[in-house]
Amino acid sequence: MRRTRFGIAAAGVLLAGMLTACGDAGSDDEGRDVEAKENAADEFDAGTRMKELAEAGKITVGVKYDQPGLGFKGANDDIPSGFDVEIAKLLVADLGIDPADTSVVTYEETISDNREPFLESGKVDLVLASYSITDDRRKVVGQTGPYFVTGQQLLVPADSDVASIDDLKGQEVCSVTGSTSIDRINEAGAKGVGFDSYSECVQKVLDGTVQGMSTDGSILAGYAAENEGQLKVVGDEFSEELIGVGYSKEHPEMCEWINDVLEDSFEDGSWAEAFELTLGPSGVETPDPPQLQDCVA
Amino acid sequence: MNAVLDNLDAYFKAFGYTIFLFLVAGVLSTLLGTVLVAMRVGPVAVLRGAAATYVTVVRNTPLVIMFAFFSFAAPIFGIQFKWLQVHVGTFDFTAFFGAAVVSLTLYTSAFVCEGLRAGVNAVPLGQVEAARAIGLPFGGVMSQVVLPQAFRAALPPLASVQIALIKNTSVAAVFGVAEATAQMRTFTNSFSSERFGIFVCFAIGYIVIVEAFSFLATRTERHWRVAL
Amino acid sequence: MTGAPLVVLDHVDKWFGDLHVLQDINLTVDRGEVVVVIGPSGSGKSTLCRAINRLEVIQQGSITLDGQPLPAEGKELANLRAEVGMVFQSFNLFAHKTILENVTLGPIKVRGIKKEAAETRARELLDRVGVGHQAAKYPAQLSGGQQQRVAIARALAMEPKVMLFDEPTSALDPEMISEVLEVMVDLAKRGMTMVVVTHEMGFARTAADRVVFMADGAIVEENTPDEFFTNPQSDRAKDFLGKILKH
């Protein structure tokens, strides 16, 4: 009997640990209501992918499910939330599709490893998943934007003396396995160690196994807000990531359309509004909209 | 392919970690598995029960959960491996390597124990009686007569267990060890256009390690067969 | 030729489940005595032999060796077994060790004798039983008769107080039986205390000081070989001898 009770207690402690590890990241706020454009199909030229999508009235968008503030889907959420998702809604609405109706819009989870394969195979039509624009990716998929510029910073315990990545030369710094962040950490002279998700890295910072973790400042800000008093974001950005929209290389005409929608959102204030709603709460000030890259024909 | 060929040092270093994980966990799991099987077939009922329970629990737990336990749950109880700070050349063996070795060792030892137990059961009772008759105590009977023969009989299944371990080291990729699979993911992320070639290069790396090990196992088996 | 009691079985009983395999066994083997145990199969003679070094556990009665009762499991039992040499029907040489290693294992691991000394002694014993030139081979490379002689050498290497033989020739091809029996006769002549379970009546006649006849788990008759073979007292013994001597 005593053993059973100890077992239950141990299981309880374990479960509690696991739950903490899972975290309760993500905000409850609803996200913006974006109205679908009427008669959108008429605006596109025949033969374009936009026309096809608008006429079909269905679209699949690849987003992240595990990055609070950018792309995050809680267990009870119908639609993911975050800045990536808000920008996706603007694009979807421009095609005349209701971005809040999950029967016509599918927000497919994409992880770092499958974004290109999903675009290439047509499994998703667009990717907005904190998707850095790089020359190498552009060999296989289309990328444009950026709609967001961010850079890598450090998340360290609140009482840490670490002020920048230079203080962690030769030390282990956590990030997600295989991510660009790991490369940047190594390039900066620290040693990148990889976990499956940022929330796991947060655990390793909290339990003291590593002195800090590093990835885009916007992501770190979310975790700092969640663990107020325990963690803080420090240091200058030691990399620049241009976060853009991914599309299939087979449909180069989408580039101009995406840029137009982004440009409109910069001008009518919906971009800034989306930013404040999603990344604002974690203490990031709304910056000026970034400079869009030209579409190369 | 160029992604790997241009970064061969990273490629080999990553497989270096894979091999270190395999060697350390391979040796430790064989030792622990041997102790477990001695407990399982030994005369002390409490130890028999403990070993059987261990095997049942560990064998039925997914490896990822073992890793997750030592990465996220064990630190709550103060079990960390921060004391581990070994640096050999460019290789760092720290807390993450320690947790990975412990997870892989505990997991693999249950399979080693079961493989060896099949080997122990294959040793004729007469061998045990003869060993007892010359006055060997339990430990001597096991170490001098039963286990050496059990290892020979169980070599093929034990080799399979260790080959599984080689591949299981890849789980450490997402628990802080920069081994081959982690490096592969870095490559595929940085060189998305060369995904296929990268996969092929890393598959070849694993195949080479497994084949080299299989070769040694087969040679040992043949050598022992001559001895018997 | 014989001296003080060395092995004493006192009111020993053993059951396998409901089967009463040893029934009130009383037997004393004196130092230097050669006792041959015979009887039909299933009579309990092997069990009796194996009980003396506790390879079979008895449920009632007592067995003493050189005045000391058999200890229960553990270190002390191991020490006692070292004093009792045992030769099995199926040889049971250690399959993964060479002939020489088979003989030196006990002296080195149990007696703590240095390897060189143990090997010198082992080679002497192997020469004595006629397999000295086979020392480097593995058991599977030897004939059954050779293996059994090695098994005797292995037991002798421990310098036991008493040797138990559990049907040592039953698994041998007929042409190999005599080479093993010769070694055993030689051993008997040198004054070794022996308990031999066997069907070899010739050995019993030439080497035994006493014959013990068992049937159905009990000692039915014991006598000198001459008396037993020429003038058996019990019907069971007469019947048994009648059957085997017909051939």
mmCIF file of C-alpha atoms in Angstrom, chain A:
data_model
loop_
_atom_site.group_PDB
_atom_site.id
_atom_site.type_symbol
_atom_site.label_atom_id
_atom_site.label_comp_id
_atom_site.label_asym_id
_atom_site.label_seq_id
_atom_site.Cartn_x
_atom_site.Cartn_y
_atom_site.Cartn_z
ATOM 1 C CA MET A 1 0.000 0.000 0.000
ATOM 2 C CA ARG A 2 2.755 2.359 0.963
ATOM 3 C CA ARG A 3 4.564 1.539 -2.239
ATOM 4 C CA THR A 4 1.487 2.357 -4.301
ATOM 5 C CA ARG A 5 1.158 5.724 -2.625
ATOM 6 C CA PHE A 6 4.812 6.485 -3.216
ATOM 7 C CA GLY A 7 4.333 5.435 -6.830
ATOM 8 C CA ILE A 8 1.434 7.797 -7.264
ATOM 9 C CA ALA A 9 3.352 10.610 -5.614
ATOM 10 C CA ALA A 10 6.355 9.981 -7.851
ATOM 11 C CA ALA A 11 4.157 9.793 -10.908
ATOM 12 C CA GLY A 12 2.521 13.043 -9.851
ATOM 13 C CA VAL A 13 5.819 14.843 -9.478
ATOM 14 C CA LEU A 14 6.935 13.459 -12.797
ATOM 15 C CA LEU A 15 3.739 14.486 -14.516
ATOM 16 C CA ALA A 16 4.003 17.932 -13.012
ATOM 17 C CA GLY A 17 7.520 18.158 -14.393
ATOM 18 C CA MET A 18 6.385 17.067 -17.810
ATOM 19 C CA LEU A 19 3.547 19.578 -17.790
ATOM 20 C CA THR A 20 5.901 22.361 -16.848
ATOM 21 C CA ALA A 21 8.101 21.217 -19.673
ATOM 22 C CA CYS A 22 5.181 21.423 -22.044
ATOM 23 C CA GLY A 23 4.576 24.935 -20.882
ATOM 24 C CA ASP A 24 1.408 26.913 -21.323
ATOM 25 C CA ALA A 25 2.892 29.224 -23.869
ATOM 26 C CA GLY A 26 0.722 31.223 -26.187
ATOM 27 C CA SER A 27 -1.766 33.934 -25.620
ATOM 28 C CA ASP A 28 -5.471 33.698 -25.296
ATOM 29 C CA ASP A 29 -6.164 36.758 -27.398
ATOM 30 C CA GLU A 30 -8.153 36.128 -30.476
ATOM 31 C CA GLY A 31 -6.181 37.664 -33.271
ATOM 32 C CA ARG A 32 -7.502 40.173 -35.751
ATOM 33 C CA ASP A 33 -10.696 39.688 -37.705
ATOM 34 C CA VAL A 34 -9.828 39.918 -41.341
ATOM 35 C CA GLU A 35 -12.669 40.123 -43.847
ATOM 36 C CA ALA A 36 -12.440 38.139 -47.038
ATOM 37 C CA LYS A 37 -12.354 40.313 -50.122
ATOM 38 C CA GLU A 38 -15.441 40.057 -52.326
ATOM 39 C CA ASN A 39 -15.253 38.938 -55.948
ATOM 40 C CA ALA A 40 -11.516 38.459 -55.472
ATOM 41 C CA ALA A 41 -11.246 35.981 -58.315
ATOM 42 C CA ASP A 42 -12.086 38.685 -60.841
ATOM 43 C CA GLU A 43 -8.977 40.645 -59.925
ATOM 44 C CA PHE A 44 -6.496 38.008 -61.015
ATOM 45 C CA ASP A 45 -5.418 37.188 -64.504
ATOM 46 C CA ALA A 46 -6.483 33.883 -65.938
ATOM 47 C CA GLY A 47 -3.889 31.155 -65.531
ATOM 48 C CA THR A 48 -2.360 32.521 -62.360
ATOM 49 C CA ARG A 49 -2.157 30.449 -59.238
ATOM 50 C CA MET A 50 -3.999 33.227 -57.376
ATOM 51 C CA LYS A 51 -6.923 32.897 -59.758
ATOM 52 C CA GLU A 52 -6.988 29.127 -59.257
ATOM 53 C CA LEU A 53 -6.949 29.445 -55.508
ATOM 54 C CA ALA A 54 -9.557 32.199 -55.460
ATOM 55 C CA GLU A 55 -11.866 30.190 -57.681
ATOM 56 C CA ALA A 56 -11.355 27.015 -55.722
ATOM 57 C CA GLY A 57 -11.976 28.973 -52.533
ATOM 58 C CA LYS A 58 -9.586 26.765 -50.579
ATOM 59 C CA ILE A 59 -6.011 27.189 -49.466
ATOM 60 C CA THR A 60 -3.439 25.502 -47.236
ATOM 61 C CA VAL A 61 -0.875 27.590 -45.371
ATOM 62 C CA GLY A 62 2.141 26.212 -43.572
ATOM 63 C CA VAL A 63 2.751 27.813 -40.170
ATOM 64 C CA LYS A 64 4.580 26.935 -36.963
ATOM 65 C CA TYR A 65 2.640 25.539 -34.025
ATOM 66 C CA ASP A 66 5.291 25.940 -31.378
ATOM 67 C CA GLN A 67 6.519 29.504 -31.422
ATOM 68 C CA PRO A 68 4.559 31.820 -29.177
ATOM 69 C CA GLY A 69 4.054 35.223 -30.763
ATOM 70 C CA LEU A 70 4.803 33.998 -34.274
ATOM 71 C CA GLY A 71 2.989 30.767 -34.893
ATOM 72 C CA PHE A 72 1.506 28.891 -31.976
ATOM 73 C CA LYS A 73 -1.412 26.521 -31.611
ATOM 74 C CA GLY A 74 -2.605 25.558 -28.143
ATOM 75 C CA ALA A 75 -4.380 22.259 -27.604
ATOM 76 C CA ASN A 76 -7.793 23.948 -27.593
ATOM 77 C CA ASP A 77 -7.236 26.497 -30.344
ATOM 78 C CA ASP A 78 -9.048 26.204 -33.665
ATOM 79 C CA ILE A 79 -6.684 28.536 -35.443
ATOM 80 C CA PRO A 80 -3.046 29.143 -34.567
ATOM 81 C CA SER A 81 -2.078 32.581 -33.323
ATOM 82 C CA GLY A 82 0.900 34.815 -33.882
ATOM 83 C CA PHE A 83 2.384 37.346 -36.231
ATOM 84 C CA ASP A 84 3.075 34.814 -39.027
ATOM 85 C CA VAL A 85 -0.549 33.753 -38.870
ATOM 86 C CA GLU A 86 -1.821 37.344 -38.969
ATOM 87 C CA ILE A 87 0.136 38.023 -42.146
ATOM 88 C CA ALA A 88 -1.126 34.722 -43.586
ATOM 89 C CA LYS A 89 -4.704 35.864 -42.892
ATOM 90 C CA LEU A 90 -4.142 39.022 -44.968
ATOM 91 C CA LEU A 91 -2.948 36.959 -47.928
ATOM 92 C CA VAL A 92 -5.783 34.458 -47.601
ATOM 93 C CA ALA A 93 -8.398 37.204 -47.338
ATOM 94 C CA ASP A 94 -7.030 38.870 -50.466
ATOM 95 C CA LEU A 95 -7.935 35.698 -52.357
ATOM 96 C CA GLY A 96 -11.523 36.070 -51.181
ATOM 97 C CA ILE A 97 -11.240 33.224 -48.705
ATOM 98 C CA ASP A 98 -12.445 33.625 -45.120
ATOM 99 C CA PRO A 99 -9.295 33.206 -43.010
ATOM 100 C CA ALA A 100 -11.341 32.290 -39.921
ATOM 101 C CA ASP A 101 -13.182 29.437 -41.623
ATOM 102 C CA THR A 102 -11.154 26.272 -41.093
ATOM 103 C CA SER A 103 -13.276 24.432 -43.646
ATOM 104 C CA VAL A 104 -11.649 26.480 -46.395
ATOM 105 C CA VAL A 105 -8.319 27.413 -44.848
ATOM 106 C CA THR A 106 -6.009 24.766 -43.469
ATOM 107 C CA TYR A 107 -3.206 25.978 -41.224
ATOM 108 C CA GLU A 108 -0.846 23.050 -41.639
ATOM 109 C CA GLU A 109 1.996 22.668 -39.167
ATOM 110 C CA THR A 110 5.363 22.961 -40.833
ATOM 111 C CA ILE A 111 8.626 22.390 -38.989
ATOM 112 C CA SER A 112 12.029 23.598 -40.103
ATOM 113 C CA ASP A 113 12.781 20.383 -41.944
ATOM 114 C CA ASN A 114 9.694 20.046 -44.085
ATOM 115 C CA ARG A 115 8.972 23.540 -45.345
ATOM 116 C CA GLU A 116 10.628 23.111 -48.728
ATOM 117 C CA PRO A 117 9.330 19.574 -49.340
ATOM 118 C CA PHE A 118 5.803 20.720 -48.496
ATOM 119 C CA LEU A 119 6.020 23.617 -50.959
ATOM 120 C CA GLU A 120 7.622 21.488 -53.648
ATOM 121 C CA SER A 121 5.004 18.761 -53.383
ATOM 122 C CA GLY A 122 2.131 21.226 -53.245
ATOM 123 C CA LYS A 123 1.086 20.039 -49.798
ATOM 124 C CA VAL A 124 0.945 23.681 -48.770
ATOM 125 C CA ASP A 125 0.365 26.738 -50.984
ATOM 126 C CA LEU A 126 2.170 29.251 -48.806
ATOM 127 C CA VAL A 127 4.623 29.038 -45.933
ATOM 128 C CA LEU A 128 4.675 31.643 -43.188
ATOM 129 C CA ALA A 129 6.650 29.857 -40.521
ATOM 130 C CA SER A 130 9.406 32.217 -39.304
ATOM 131 C CA TYR A 131 10.930 31.316 -42.632
ATOM 132 C CA SER A 132 14.285 33.034 -43.136
ATOM 133 C CA ILE A 133 15.032 34.061 -46.680
ATOM 134 C CA THR A 134 18.283 32.450 -47.863
ATOM 135 C CA ASP A 135 19.924 32.016 -51.239
ATOM 136 C CA ASP A 136 20.043 28.292 -50.808
ATOM 137 C CA ARG A 137 16.327 27.976 -50.114
ATOM 138 C CA ARG A 138 15.633 30.094 -53.155
ATOM 139 C CA LYS A 139 17.217 27.361 -55.258
ATOM 140 C CA VAL A 140 14.245 25.128 -54.550
ATOM 141 C CA VAL A 141 11.357 27.372 -53.504
ATOM 142 C CA GLY A 142 10.142 30.913 -54.021
ATOM 143 C CA GLN A 143 10.618 33.339 -51.142
ATOM 144 C CA THR A 144 9.694 36.989 -50.893
ATOM 145 C CA GLY A 145 9.212 39.685 -48.323
ATOM 146 C CA PRO A 146 10.486 40.163 -45.770
ATOM 147 C CA TYR A 147 7.509 41.054 -43.660
ATOM 148 C CA PHE A 148 9.649 40.943 -40.544
ATOM 149 C CA VAL A 149 13.306 41.442 -39.745
ATOM 150 C CA THR A 150 14.694 39.884 -36.635
ATOM 151 C CA GLY A 151 18.019 38.817 -35.252
ATOM 152 C CA GLN A 152 19.393 36.350 -32.805
ATOM 153 C CA GLN A 153 19.698 37.363 -29.156
ATOM 154 C CA LEU A 154 20.284 35.516 -25.922
ATOM 155 C CA LEU A 155 17.861 34.360 -23.257
ATOM 156 C CA VAL A 156 19.590 33.937 -19.894
ATOM 157 C CA PRO A 157 18.562 33.582 -16.250
ATOM 158 C CA ALA A 158 17.438 36.885 -14.735
ATOM 159 C CA ASP A 159 20.406 36.918 -12.339
ATOM 160 C CA SER A 160 22.981 36.085 -15.014
ATOM 161 C CA ASP A 161 25.978 38.333 -15.703
ATOM 162 C CA VAL A 162 26.020 37.354 -19.350
ATOM 163 C CA ALA A 163 25.558 40.472 -21.462
ATOM 164 C CA SER A 164 26.257 39.211 -24.958
ATOM 165 C CA ILE A 165 27.164 36.144 -26.959
ATOM 166 C CA ASP A 166 30.824 37.092 -26.496
ATOM 167 C CA ASP A 167 30.508 36.241 -22.798
ATOM 168 C CA LEU A 168 29.592 32.695 -23.771
ATOM 169 C CA LYS A 169 32.525 31.897 -26.041
ATOM 170 C CA GLY A 170 33.359 28.200 -25.668
ATOM 171 C CA GLN A 171 30.237 27.634 -23.577
ATOM 172 C CA GLU A 172 27.173 25.658 -24.508
ATOM 173 C CA VAL A 173 24.191 27.610 -25.790
ATOM 174 C CA CYS A 174 20.910 25.890 -26.522
ATOM 175 C CA SER A 175 18.727 26.156 -29.611
ATOM 176 C CA VAL A 176 16.692 23.915 -31.887
ATOM 177 C CA THR A 177 18.524 21.007 -33.525
ATOM 178 C CA GLY A 178 19.411 21.763 -37.131
ATOM 179 C CA SER A 179 18.262 25.376 -36.991
ATOM 180 C CA THR A 180 20.118 28.320 -38.478
ATOM 181 C CA SER A 181 20.419 29.613 -34.926
ATOM 182 C CA ILE A 182 22.762 26.728 -34.068
ATOM 183 C CA ASP A 183 25.028 27.683 -36.950
ATOM 184 C CA ARG A 184 25.086 31.318 -35.832
ATOM 185 C CA ILE A 185 25.888 30.311 -32.247
ATOM 186 C CA ASN A 186 28.821 28.242 -33.491
ATOM 187 C CA GLU A 187 29.971 31.052 -35.775
ATOM 188 C CA ALA A 188 29.930 33.412 -32.789
ATOM 189 C CA GLY A 189 32.372 31.110 -30.947
ATOM 190 C CA ALA A 190 29.933 29.451 -28.561
ATOM 191 C CA LYS A 191 28.885 25.795 -28.798
ATOM 192 C CA GLY A 192 25.401 25.180 -30.049
ATOM 193 C CA VAL A 193 23.511 22.292 -28.454
ATOM 194 C CA GLY A 194 20.263 21.251 -30.031
ATOM 195 C CA PHE A 195 16.883 20.251 -28.647
ATOM 196 C CA ASP A 196 13.621 19.528 -30.364
ATOM 197 C CA SER A 197 11.874 22.768 -29.426
ATOM 198 C CA TYR A 198 12.572 26.146 -27.881
ATOM 199 C CA SER A 199 10.470 25.313 -24.832
ATOM 200 C CA GLU A 200 12.849 22.409 -24.110
ATOM 201 C CA CYS A 201 15.771 24.826 -24.312
ATOM 202 C CA VAL A 202 13.954 27.071 -21.851
ATOM 203 C CA GLN A 203 13.876 24.102 -19.444
ATOM 204 C CA LYS A 204 17.616 23.590 -19.825
ATOM 205 C CA VAL A 205 18.252 27.282 -19.097
ATOM 206 C CA LEU A 206 15.947 27.164 -16.084
ATOM 207 C CA ASP A 207 17.583 24.021 -14.641
ATOM 208 C CA GLY A 208 21.029 25.502 -15.198
ATOM 209 C CA THR A 209 22.431 22.880 -17.591
ATOM 210 C CA VAL A 210 23.171 25.670 -20.067
ATOM 211 C CA GLN A 211 23.843 29.316 -19.329
ATOM 212 C CA GLY A 212 21.658 30.557 -22.109
ATOM 213 C CA MET A 213 19.713 29.874 -25.270
ATOM 214 C CA SER A 214 19.623 31.788 -28.499
ATOM 215 C CA THR A 215 17.303 32.318 -31.406
ATOM 216 C CA ASP A 216 15.298 35.193 -32.879
ATOM 217 C CA GLY A 217 14.766 37.943 -30.343
ATOM 218 C CA SER A 218 11.026 37.918 -30.960
ATOM 219 C CA ILE A 219 10.767 34.299 -29.916
ATOM 220 C CA LEU A 220 12.947 34.852 -26.850
ATOM 221 C CA ALA A 221 10.829 37.840 -25.805
ATOM 222 C CA GLY A 222 7.827 35.529 -25.660
ATOM 223 C CA TYR A 223 9.587 33.163 -23.287
ATOM 224 C CA ALA A 224 10.959 36.008 -21.176
ATOM 225 C CA ALA A 225 7.401 37.306 -20.736
ATOM 226 C CA GLU A 226 6.181 33.848 -19.807
ATOM 227 C CA ASN A 227 8.927 33.372 -17.186
ATOM 228 C CA GLU A 228 9.022 36.888 -15.852
ATOM 229 C CA GLY A 229 11.601 37.387 -13.117
ATOM 230 C CA GLN A 230 13.403 34.167 -14.044
ATOM 231 C CA LEU A 231 14.618 34.830 -17.570
ATOM 232 C CA LYS A 232 15.694 37.880 -19.532
ATOM 233 C CA VAL A 233 16.681 38.717 -23.094
ATOM 234 C CA VAL A 234 20.150 40.245 -23.441
ATOM 235 C CA GLY A 235 22.651 41.350 -26.027
ATOM 236 C CA ASP A 236 22.595 42.938 -29.419
ATOM 237 C CA GLU A 237 21.243 40.989 -32.313
ATOM 238 C CA PHE A 238 24.219 39.078 -33.679
ATOM 239 C CA SER A 239 22.550 37.997 -36.880
ATOM 240 C CA GLU A 240 19.910 39.350 -39.187
ATOM 241 C CA GLU A 241 17.111 37.106 -40.314
ATOM 242 C CA LEU A 242 14.734 38.264 -43.010
ATOM 243 C CA ILE A 243 11.453 36.507 -42.390
ATOM 244 C CA GLY A 244 9.580 36.020 -45.631
ATOM 245 C CA VAL A 245 6.751 34.179 -47.335
ATOM 246 C CA GLY A 246 7.478 30.896 -49.090
ATOM 247 C CA TYR A 247 5.671 29.788 -52.241
ATOM 248 C CA SER A 248 6.184 27.181 -54.908
ATOM 249 C CA LYS A 249 8.785 27.882 -57.548
ATOM 250 C CA GLU A 250 6.280 26.711 -60.106
ATOM 251 C CA HIS A 251 4.215 29.813 -59.514
ATOM 252 C CA PRO A 252 6.574 32.801 -59.728
ATOM 253 C CA GLU A 253 3.591 35.082 -60.346
ATOM 254 C CA MET A 254 2.739 34.793 -56.674
ATOM 255 C CA CYS A 255 5.721 36.946 -55.741
ATOM 256 C CA GLU A 256 4.296 40.229 -57.010
ATOM 257 C CA TRP A 257 0.923 39.465 -55.467
ATOM 258 C CA ILE A 258 2.467 38.707 -52.069
ATOM 259 C CA ASN A 259 4.534 41.867 -52.191
ATOM 260 C CA ASP A 260 1.426 43.898 -53.101
ATOM 261 C CA VAL A 261 -0.556 42.495 -50.188
ATOM 262 C CA LEU A 262 2.353 43.133 -47.805
ATOM 263 C CA GLU A 263 2.848 46.660 -49.151
ATOM 264 C CA ASP A 264 -0.847 47.388 -48.632
ATOM 265 C CA SER A 265 -0.665 46.104 -45.061
ATOM 266 C CA PHE A 266 2.340 48.317 -44.356
ATOM 267 C CA GLU A 267 0.430 51.330 -45.613
ATOM 268 C CA ASP A 268 -3.018 50.772 -44.128
ATOM 269 C CA GLY A 269 -1.680 50.004 -40.688
ATOM 270 C CA SER A 270 -2.881 46.403 -40.529
ATOM 271 C CA TRP A 271 0.750 45.191 -40.393
ATOM 272 C CA ALA A 272 1.504 47.353 -37.351
ATOM 273 C CA GLU A 273 -1.763 46.353 -35.730
ATOM 274 C CA ALA A 274 -0.962 42.679 -36.202
ATOM 275 C CA PHE A 275 2.499 43.233 -34.755
ATOM 276 C CA GLU A 276 1.225 44.988 -31.648
ATOM 277 C CA LEU A 277 -1.379 42.319 -31.064
ATOM 278 C CA THR A 278 0.987 39.384 -31.314
ATOM 279 C CA LEU A 279 4.527 40.458 -30.445
ATOM 280 C CA GLY A 280 3.670 43.652 -28.568
ATOM 281 C CA PRO A 281 2.667 41.915 -25.303
ATOM 282 C CA SER A 282 6.121 40.374 -24.918
ATOM 283 C CA GLY A 283 7.662 43.843 -24.863
ATOM 284 C CA VAL A 284 8.902 44.182 -28.418
ATOM 285 C CA GLU A 285 8.342 47.666 -29.748
ATOM 286 C CA THR A 286 6.650 47.859 -33.097
ATOM 287 C CA PRO A 287 9.329 48.744 -35.640
ATOM 288 C CA ASP A 288 8.980 50.390 -39.016
ATOM 289 C CA PRO A 289 7.850 48.008 -41.724
ATOM 290 C CA PRO A 290 10.826 46.382 -43.495
ATOM 291 C CA GLN A 291 11.950 47.105 -47.025
ATOM 292 C CA LEU A 292 10.476 44.565 -49.444
ATOM 293 C CA GLN A 293 12.762 42.793 -51.880
ATOM 294 C CA ASP A 294 12.053 43.021 -55.577
ATOM 295 C CA CYS A 295 10.641 40.076 -57.382
ATOM 296 C CA VAL A 296 13.116 38.822 -59.930
ATOM 297 C CA ALA A 297 11.306 37.687 -62.998
#
